[in-house]
Structure formats: C-alpha cells, structure tokens
C-alpha angles and dihedrals in degrees: 000000000000121000102260092044091054088050090049094048091058098042098046096043091060102095131045128232099266106171091010096111091048091052102034091106088061095046110027119108092013140117129227139191115217118224116240099358103072090231131129128204130203122198117192112178102310098338128086140184121205118206136208108215125199136163090274113027141015116206135178102239096169128025143147135088122007095219112096096014106084140006117224113238094176140328134202133161090274107025136052124188119192132172116214092198104281135085093275118087114212115229121209129189120205121251131181101240137342118289113266095254090057092065091050128096110249116242123197112238117204094188111127097203089049093050091047092051091047092047088050096044095050087054094047088050100043114014112106104193116059096117088041092057098037091244118153094202092185088059093048088059093050092046099047105033089077090053096050088049088060096043115119101176145042093239094058092043093050087047086059094055093044082050093055096043096049087053088057093056099205122145094208097058108094134179121206104199126162108276089233085066094055117103117258109250115229105227106235127184114238133160116282116265128213118254128229086252095054094043091054094047095050087047093055094041090057106033105022144059137185092028123181133194134214124193100352089316105308085138130016137178149176138113133308107241118271096004150094088238123111119211125208125182117198107193097176139016095222136043095074103128115120094239106127122061110252088243090066103034094100096044121118086237090061102107091046094048091046092049092046088062102036093051088060094057125085106253094243087054091050098053090044087057093048089061094038088054090053090054096046095048096041091055087053090047103048090044086055092050099041097113096051127104100220139357136221117217110197114206098155096111095035108115091184138254129181113000093211086061089051090053098047093051089050090051083066094069102040134074105195127076100229138166098250107174145352130216130204129177129233112250130182091257100039128290140327123248113287116255115212126215131210123204111223114200121237114252095263111017129188108264106188133091112310123198117186115204113207140177138182080271098065098101145172111340094014082058091053090055091050089044088057093056092063085075085057107058090180086071110090119213118205125184139033129335107276122248100279096231115117111140122100112250111266102206122208137163142227131231093256090059097257114134130213140172135225141187112253104148120088116207113195127180119243093282090056100253123141127216104193116146093359094064126210113305123232124233087234117029127223115179106229120176117258100225116090104233089037087059093052096046089048089077094065128064138158084279094057132248119346133177109199092187095058093042086058090052092053088052096049089050094055 
C-alpha cells in the first residue's frame, strides 16, 4: 500500500456510520464531488469508492465497505456531509455520474513535461498558501518548464521537483519518489548533536522532580523543583491508547508492542481508543497535580499527530465553551465555506494558571492546540512562534505514479486570522533556532544546561 493510501486509510477509518443506515435510501447508488479536495465518492449499497482527480487521471485509491469509513453528518438529495474522524467535515455535491476520467483505465505516463504540468496544475488548483509563502506560482512555471524540457533522466526530474518543494518551505509538502532516485548523501563528520530524548532527560533532571511517564513518554508529568507548579510535556498527539501494560510502557520494544495491538483493531475502535486514552491519563495527571498553583504544558518538541487528540487535551485546561478556530479548503474557484469549531471543556478541567511552551518545532496538531489557546487570554505562551503548518496533508499522484502532498486547508483563529508560515507567536518571546538539532543544542553552553522558558516561568511565578 502506498504512503498516502496508508495515511488515508487511517484518517478515513476513524469514525463510524452513525446515521448511515437511516439515510442509506438518500445516498445509495449515488455519485458525489467533494468540495476543495478534487475527489469523488461513489456509494453503491453499503460499499464505496473514493477517487482522486487531477488534470490527467482519476483513480480510486480507497474503496470497500462504507461501515467504519465515515460518519454521516447530514444527507439530502444534493448535499452529503461526512466526517472522516477529525474536526473537519467533508462536503460532497451530488453529480449524475463519475467524470469520464474515472471510468478509464489509468495508464502511467513517464513524460517529464506532462508530469511537471500536472504537478504545477494540482498545486494551482488546491494549494492554499502561495501568498503567505511569497510564492509566484506563475513564475515557477515559466522558470522551470524550460529546464524540464531539457531533462533526460528521472533523477534530474526528481531533483527539479525537490528544488521547487524546498523553495516553498512548507513542512506539509512531501514527495514520495522511488528511493533509487534519491541523491547519494556524502558522509561528513560533524560534532555530535544532542537528541530529543537527551534534552528532555537533562531538562527534567535539572528542573523537575517526581516525574512520571505514559506510553514511552508520549506524555510525562511531575513538578518543577521547589515550586507549586506542575510540569507536563506532551511529545506527540498520537499513541495515547491504553494498549501496553504499565510495566512495559518504557521498554525499548514499546512501539512494536503498541503497533502489534493497534493493528488488530478496527480503525474506528483504534481512534476511539486514542481519545479514551487521553481521558484516562489526564484524569490521573490532574489528580496528581491538584495541589499545584499553576502548570506548564511543554509542546516545544511536539511535531503533531491527531488534531482531535490535541483538542481533547486542551479541553482539560479551559473552563469555557468557545469557538476557537475555523477551517476552509482551497477550491479551483476560491475556498469552501468556513467551518467553525467549538472547544468543549472537560468535565473537571484544571482551573489555575496555565503556561504553554512552544518552539519552531511545535507543528501541525500541536499548533492546533496552540491556536486554541488564543481564545483563552489567561493562558500564557512562552517560546518561539510555532512552525506555521496547520493543514492536513492532501495526497495526490502524478501520471508516472509518484505521490506528493500539499496543504489545502486554512486554519484561522476565532477572529479569522491565519498563522500559516509565520506561526503562532508567544506572549514572551525566546529566540529558539528553527533547525531541530540546533534547537536541541541551544539548551547547552559552557555553563551547562539552561532552559530559558522555564527560567521565565519561575520569574513570572515569583
């Protein structure tokens, strides 16, 4: 199974079919065009096929039984709204039949010029952030087409696509090119860099005490030394399900054991287990921290995961139900209608002072957590702006079979402001390096280990 098929299989198998059986008479044996994603959906009885469309091909990339794939939000003769398990509902308009391309057998086309043009057109139709990233897309076409016309090998064509992607500087643009076409990396000797694990261990040794860990450190918690401040570090927005016994959660084989169990689960159940895992561990954590006067939530090393996990976690630190964000998708003619998301607080949330630590490596779902804090001015952010990549990855395929992703969703705060590219700013700025290993090394100097963000917390708590 290809990369984007694996990703979609996870993201679209997350919710059940609540309501589908009641509405099957409306949607069975029907064809639908999705708004903003250039995809079509066919439903026949209880089966479905989901197609990717571009300017050359239309190809079914996920198909099977409808049960477990989507939950039906609403269904009429003309509009079908489905949820794939996240916070964004997918809107489909009824069409009379599949586009002609979708009924034809897809044939691989190795033409470099054809593949470049499809690559360019797909971004032109679906990419949402040319302006925000200062990209003159028409100029890209003019500059690179002559180069592509002279290309004679796949390696050189791959290099051109990599160069374009690098210039766009969007962490959610990925190229899945055969490994044989990747450039050979010359080994160079550089000074050793600290790893993420080492930084976190040194941080906790100097500043924290009574630390506990869940699921191989996906979330850790304890107290800042000589204070009444709790400390929680969240390192990912996934792997929260309670699959592995406590005695084995910090073993070197944790991921293997976790995945062995998770792959036996129906995806619907797997995703439900993630959210249930959040609820279970947050109850334990907040009980442990009940006598603190403030808490630090450290997201500086968190590269993302499930946005639903991120917002479920945030719900444990707010008391008011508020609209915290909106999402819209890029279409060929503009944008889809904005969807607004309300954050519902947990039943017994933490009600004291909250600090959130961020860096340029706080990305994707971790940024959506941070975006939500903007609606709660009592939450104080310390660190560098976040990475500025919020959208889900929209996967597409070139005529030659290579796959790529792009950012087509615009996330905005409750005041309709987007932070794509620039990231979400901190209340108290710390100039962390953007490069990951440089960030890790920045905690060290000839004077030893220093965490400027936690030092700032101590000052604010005096």
